[in-house]
Amino acid sequence: MISEKDLAELEKIPYEQRIERVEKLLEGKSEPRAFELGLLLALKMGQEIREGKELGSESGDLVASWSGKHPDSVVEEAIAFAKEFLMNPAGIAEKIKAGLQKQEADADMRQHDSQQDGDEAQNG
């Protein structure tokens, strides 16, 4: 999973290396999340813009390569994330933060529940 820390580290490295890094993170994944694919797509689209290429000239091939590999719903969601990355990066950062906070809260809840189950079994 790509975390807020991963995104912060990406900001510190040159643009082309960001793409390589995200590609490496996704390389071994059989089922990447739409968010992760969207990040890669946004970086590829940004590269096209920076190089003065027609938008979609290379990123379109990337999306086409996902067809058949990933469910259509994941690809569509990835495209939506890519657009949001390009248009509203601060909004994406807030979503990441909220998602991480939810994961932490869920983990705390599971830990609390398992401790309670253990206490009940011990006292039972």
Short mmCIF file of C-alpha atoms in Angstrom, two decimals:
data_model
loop_
_atom_site.label_atom_id
_atom_site.label_comp_id
_atom_site.label_asym_id
_atom_site.label_seq_id
_atom_site.Cartn_x
_atom_site.Cartn_y
_atom_site.Cartn_z
CA MET A 1 0.00 0.00 0.00
CA ILE A 2 1.22 3.48 -0.77
CA SER A 3 1.11 5.57 2.38
CA GLU A 4 1.21 9.26 3.20
CA LYS A 5 4.90 8.76 4.07
CA ASP A 6 5.52 7.27 0.60
CA LEU A 7 3.87 10.31 -0.99
CA ALA A 8 5.96 12.70 1.12
CA GLU A 9 9.13 10.88 0.03
CA LEU A 10 8.04 11.10 -3.61
CA GLU A 11 7.92 14.90 -3.32
CA LYS A 12 11.66 14.95 -2.55
CA ILE A 13 12.87 13.06 -5.64
CA PRO A 14 13.04 14.15 -9.30
CA TYR A 15 9.85 13.66 -11.30
CA GLU A 16 11.06 10.84 -13.56
CA GLN A 17 12.32 8.90 -10.55
CA ARG A 18 8.90 9.29 -8.91
CA ILE A 19 7.35 7.36 -11.77
CA GLU A 20 9.98 4.62 -11.52
CA ARG A 21 9.45 4.36 -7.78
CA VAL A 22 5.68 3.99 -8.05
CA GLU A 23 6.10 1.45 -10.85
CA LYS A 24 8.42 -0.58 -8.59
CA LEU A 25 5.93 -0.41 -5.73
CA LEU A 26 3.24 -1.77 -8.05
CA GLU A 27 5.45 -4.32 -9.84
CA GLY A 28 4.86 -7.32 -7.62
CA LYS A 29 1.22 -6.61 -6.81
CA SER A 30 -1.36 -8.90 -8.34
CA GLU A 31 -4.24 -6.69 -7.20
CA PRO A 32 -3.16 -3.07 -6.83
CA ARG A 33 -5.67 -0.62 -5.41
CA ALA A 34 -7.32 1.96 -7.65
CA PHE A 35 -5.64 4.71 -5.63
CA GLU A 36 -2.20 3.28 -6.43
CA LEU A 37 -2.95 2.90 -10.13
CA GLY A 38 -4.38 6.42 -10.14
CA LEU A 39 -1.17 7.79 -8.67
CA LEU A 40 0.86 6.17 -11.44
CA LEU A 41 -1.54 7.43 -14.10
CA ALA A 42 -1.41 10.98 -12.71
CA LEU A 43 2.40 10.91 -12.75
CA LYS A 44 2.41 9.65 -16.35
CA MET A 45 -0.07 12.34 -17.38
CA GLY A 46 2.00 14.97 -15.60
CA GLN A 47 5.06 13.78 -17.49
CA GLU A 48 3.22 14.14 -20.80
CA ILE A 49 2.23 17.70 -19.87
CA ARG A 50 5.78 18.57 -18.79
CA GLU A 51 7.22 17.23 -22.04
CA GLY A 52 4.62 19.00 -24.18
CA LYS A 53 3.17 15.74 -25.46
CA GLU A 54 -0.47 15.22 -26.24
CA LEU A 55 -2.30 14.16 -23.08
CA GLY A 56 -3.02 10.44 -23.31
CA SER A 57 -0.31 9.77 -25.90
CA GLU A 58 1.46 7.43 -23.45
CA SER A 59 -0.85 7.33 -20.45
CA GLY A 60 -3.62 6.00 -22.68
CA ASP A 61 -1.50 2.92 -23.40
CA LEU A 62 -1.03 2.45 -19.67
CA VAL A 63 -4.78 2.47 -19.07
CA ALA A 64 -5.32 0.12 -22.01
CA SER A 65 -2.77 -2.30 -20.51
CA TRP A 66 -4.88 -2.48 -17.34
CA SER A 67 -7.88 -3.77 -19.28
CA GLY A 68 -8.25 -7.47 -18.60
CA LYS A 69 -5.69 -7.34 -15.77
CA HIS A 70 -7.92 -5.42 -13.40
CA PRO A 71 -11.70 -5.13 -12.99
CA ASP A 72 -13.30 -2.28 -14.94
CA SER A 73 -14.47 -0.70 -11.69
CA VAL A 74 -10.86 -0.49 -10.43
CA VAL A 75 -9.67 1.05 -13.71
CA GLU A 76 -12.49 3.61 -13.69
CA GLU A 77 -11.76 4.49 -10.08
CA ALA A 78 -8.04 4.80 -10.89
CA ILE A 79 -8.84 7.27 -13.68
CA ALA A 80 -10.98 9.30 -11.27
CA PHE A 81 -8.14 9.32 -8.71
CA ALA A 82 -5.67 10.43 -11.39
CA LYS A 83 -7.91 13.35 -12.32
CA GLU A 84 -8.22 14.30 -8.68
CA PHE A 85 -4.45 14.07 -8.19
CA LEU A 86 -3.97 16.52 -11.05
CA MET A 87 -6.84 18.86 -10.19
CA ASN A 88 -6.95 18.71 -6.39
CA PRO A 89 -3.82 17.22 -4.80
CA ALA A 90 -4.68 18.70 -1.38
CA GLY A 91 -8.01 16.85 -1.44
CA ILE A 92 -6.21 13.56 -2.09
CA ALA A 93 -3.84 14.25 0.82
CA GLU A 94 -6.85 14.70 3.10
CA LYS A 95 -8.38 11.43 1.87
CA ILE A 96 -5.12 9.60 2.56
CA LYS A 97 -4.94 11.06 6.04
CA ALA A 98 -8.57 10.14 6.76
CA GLY A 99 -8.00 6.61 5.43
CA LEU A 100 -4.92 6.13 7.58
CA GLN A 101 -6.74 7.41 10.64
CA LYS A 102 -9.62 5.01 9.95
CA GLN A 103 -7.19 2.09 9.57
CA GLU A 104 -5.56 2.97 12.89
CA ALA A 105 -8.95 3.25 14.61
CA ASP A 106 -10.08 -0.09 13.15
CA ALA A 107 -6.84 -1.75 14.28
CA ASP A 108 -7.25 -0.30 17.78
CA MET A 109 -10.84 -1.57 17.89
CA ARG A 110 -9.81 -5.08 16.79
CA GLN A 111 -7.02 -5.13 19.37
CA HIS A 112 -9.43 -4.00 22.08
CA ASP A 113 -11.99 -6.64 21.04
CA SER A 114 -9.41 -9.44 21.04
CA GLN A 115 -8.16 -8.39 24.48
CA GLN A 116 -11.74 -8.41 25.76
CA ASP A 117 -12.32 -11.89 24.29
CA GLY A 118 -9.14 -13.11 25.99
CA ASP A 119 -10.19 -11.64 29.32
CA GLU A 120 -13.63 -13.28 29.08
CA ALA A 121 -12.12 -16.67 28.25
CA GLN A 122 -9.71 -16.37 31.18
CA ASN A 123 -12.44 -15.35 33.62
CA GLY A 124 -15.14 -17.58 32.10
#
